[in-house]
């Protein structure tokens, strides 16, 4: 790719990020078969890719040791890597199961969970994160109420630098109202 340096094509492709949703070679993607096994899988991964999605944080509530590990290792890679992290499922579960909550209860629960994960975990590595991904599984169905519930993210998206990325697994979300809401509020 060196022969493209300085060309318009190079400027376009220099902003392309390629990666996978994991770097732990013992558990994901089996890319260790192609490359090698390393004591520092994240560093090895960064030698081959320039983007990573850390997704084990969706189902697991790791202790501070895990977050310190990420902080130490990502600081060495920050110039070479675009990092996305999946926010814990607990936050999305509140939105999915909100029908029995008053608006005040929903706001309180949402804010408490968001702040708990941000302040005690994600905040430790926020300077290395480019995107925070919120996964909405197929049981989160579009309607006026669930769309309005997405407004809860606006308080935090304006306070923090990483992009907020929404990944909808139910096709009902792929409509003009959702697109307009996301665009108007600078959400991805």
Short mmCIF file of C-alpha atoms in Angstrom, two decimals, residues 16-149:
data_model
loop_
_atom_site.label_atom_id
_atom_site.label_comp_id
_atom_site.label_asym_id
_atom_site.label_seq_id
_atom_site.Cartn_x
_atom_site.Cartn_y
_atom_site.Cartn_z
CA UNK A 16 -10.96 2.34 6.71
CA UNK A 17 -10.88 0.27 9.87
CA UNK A 18 -10.69 -3.50 9.70
CA UNK A 19 -11.02 -5.79 12.68
CA UNK A 20 -13.08 -8.40 14.46
CA UNK A 21 -15.20 -8.58 17.57
CA UNK A 22 -12.55 -10.09 19.78
CA UNK A 23 -8.88 -10.62 20.30
CA UNK A 24 -8.77 -13.52 22.75
CA UNK A 25 -7.30 -16.22 20.53
CA UNK A 26 -8.29 -19.02 22.86
CA UNK A 27 -11.97 -18.22 22.61
CA UNK A 28 -12.79 -16.28 19.44
CA UNK A 29 -12.38 -16.52 15.72
CA UNK A 30 -9.44 -18.97 15.77
CA UNK A 31 -7.21 -16.39 14.08
CA UNK A 32 -4.33 -17.78 16.17
CA UNK A 33 -4.27 -20.62 13.63
CA UNK A 34 -3.46 -18.12 10.88
CA UNK A 35 -1.02 -16.00 12.83
CA UNK A 36 0.47 -17.25 16.08
CA UNK A 37 -0.13 -17.58 19.81
CA UNK A 38 1.07 -14.77 22.05
CA UNK A 39 1.18 -13.94 25.75
CA UNK A 40 -0.27 -10.55 24.83
CA UNK A 41 -3.13 -11.33 22.46
CA UNK A 42 -4.22 -7.71 22.22
CA UNK A 43 -0.77 -6.62 21.04
CA UNK A 44 -0.61 -9.51 18.57
CA UNK A 45 -4.06 -8.59 17.27
CA UNK A 46 -2.98 -4.96 16.78
CA UNK A 47 -0.16 -6.12 14.50
CA UNK A 48 -2.77 -7.37 12.00
CA UNK A 49 -5.85 -5.16 12.50
CA UNK A 50 -6.51 -1.48 13.21
CA UNK A 51 -9.94 -1.82 14.83
CA UNK A 52 -11.41 -4.00 17.55
CA UNK A 53 -14.79 -4.48 19.15
CA UNK A 54 -14.53 -5.66 22.75
CA UNK A 55 -17.77 -7.54 23.16
CA UNK A 56 -17.33 -9.76 26.23
CA UNK A 57 -18.44 -6.75 28.31
CA UNK A 58 -21.99 -7.23 27.04
CA UNK A 59 -22.73 -10.36 29.05
CA UNK A 60 -20.11 -10.13 31.78
CA UNK A 61 -19.74 -7.65 34.60
CA UNK A 62 -15.97 -7.73 35.02
CA UNK A 63 -14.19 -6.48 38.09
CA UNK A 64 -11.65 -3.66 38.17
CA UNK A 65 -8.76 -6.01 37.31
CA UNK A 66 -10.14 -6.57 33.79
CA UNK A 67 -10.60 -2.85 33.19
CA UNK A 68 -7.09 -2.07 34.48
CA UNK A 69 -5.73 -4.72 32.08
CA UNK A 70 -7.51 -3.02 29.18
CA UNK A 71 -6.34 0.41 30.32
CA UNK A 72 -2.70 -0.71 30.47
CA UNK A 73 -2.76 -2.51 27.13
CA UNK A 74 -4.87 -0.03 25.17
CA UNK A 75 -2.62 2.83 26.22
CA UNK A 76 0.22 1.13 24.34
CA UNK A 77 -1.92 0.76 21.22
CA UNK A 78 -3.90 4.00 21.11
CA UNK A 79 -2.20 5.36 17.99
CA UNK A 80 -2.71 2.12 16.06
CA UNK A 81 -6.20 1.01 17.01
CA UNK A 82 -9.82 2.17 16.83
CA UNK A 83 -11.61 0.65 19.82
CA UNK A 84 -15.31 -0.06 20.22
CA UNK A 85 -16.70 -1.49 23.42
CA UNK A 86 -20.10 -3.09 23.96
CA UNK A 87 -22.05 -1.62 26.88
CA UNK A 88 -23.34 -4.16 29.40
CA UNK A 89 -26.68 -5.85 28.68
CA UNK A 90 -28.14 -4.74 32.02
CA UNK A 91 -28.84 -1.26 30.65
CA UNK A 92 -30.72 -2.56 27.62
CA UNK A 93 -32.71 -4.97 29.80
CA UNK A 94 -34.12 -1.98 31.68
CA UNK A 95 -35.43 -0.52 28.42
CA UNK A 96 -36.81 -3.85 27.21
CA UNK A 97 -38.64 -4.45 30.50
CA UNK A 98 -39.79 -0.88 31.11
CA UNK A 99 -43.53 -1.35 30.57
CA UNK A 100 -44.21 -1.69 34.33
CA UNK A 101 -42.08 1.30 35.32
CA UNK A 102 -43.18 4.88 35.70
CA UNK A 103 -41.22 7.37 33.62
CA UNK A 104 -39.40 8.57 36.76
CA UNK A 105 -38.49 5.00 37.76
CA UNK A 106 -37.23 4.27 34.26
CA UNK A 107 -35.06 7.39 34.20
CA UNK A 108 -33.67 6.61 37.65
CA UNK A 109 -32.83 2.98 36.81
CA UNK A 110 -31.34 3.90 33.44
CA UNK A 111 -29.18 6.67 34.92
CA UNK A 112 -28.01 4.51 37.83
CA UNK A 113 -26.93 1.64 35.59
CA UNK A 114 -25.30 3.90 33.02
CA UNK A 115 -23.35 5.80 35.66
CA UNK A 116 -22.36 2.59 37.48
CA UNK A 117 -20.77 1.11 34.36
CA UNK A 118 -19.33 4.37 33.14
CA UNK A 119 -17.82 5.56 36.42
CA UNK A 120 -16.50 2.21 37.64
CA UNK A 121 -15.50 0.56 34.38
CA UNK A 122 -15.67 2.26 31.00
CA UNK A 123 -14.46 5.57 32.41
CA UNK A 124 -11.10 3.93 33.11
CA UNK A 125 -10.48 3.45 29.39
CA UNK A 126 -12.60 6.23 27.90
CA UNK A 127 -9.64 8.03 26.33
CA UNK A 128 -8.93 4.95 24.17
CA UNK A 129 -12.52 4.27 23.11
CA UNK A 130 -13.89 5.58 19.82
CA UNK A 131 -17.32 3.93 19.98
CA UNK A 132 -19.65 2.60 22.65
CA UNK A 133 -22.02 0.07 21.13
CA UNK A 134 -25.47 -0.59 22.57
CA UNK A 135 -26.96 -3.86 21.34
CA UNK A 136 -30.74 -4.10 21.18
CA UNK A 137 -31.71 -7.73 20.72
CA UNK A 138 -34.70 -8.86 18.70
CA UNK A 139 -37.07 -8.55 21.70
CA UNK A 140 -36.64 -4.74 21.65
CA UNK A 141 -39.38 -3.84 19.19
CA UNK A 142 -39.94 -0.41 17.69
CA UNK A 143 -42.94 1.61 18.83
CA UNK A 144 -43.41 5.23 19.90
CA UNK A 145 -42.63 4.39 23.55
CA UNK A 146 -39.42 2.48 22.84
CA UNK A 147 -38.28 5.21 20.46
CA UNK A 148 -38.94 7.79 23.17
CA UNK A 149 -36.92 5.65 25.60
#
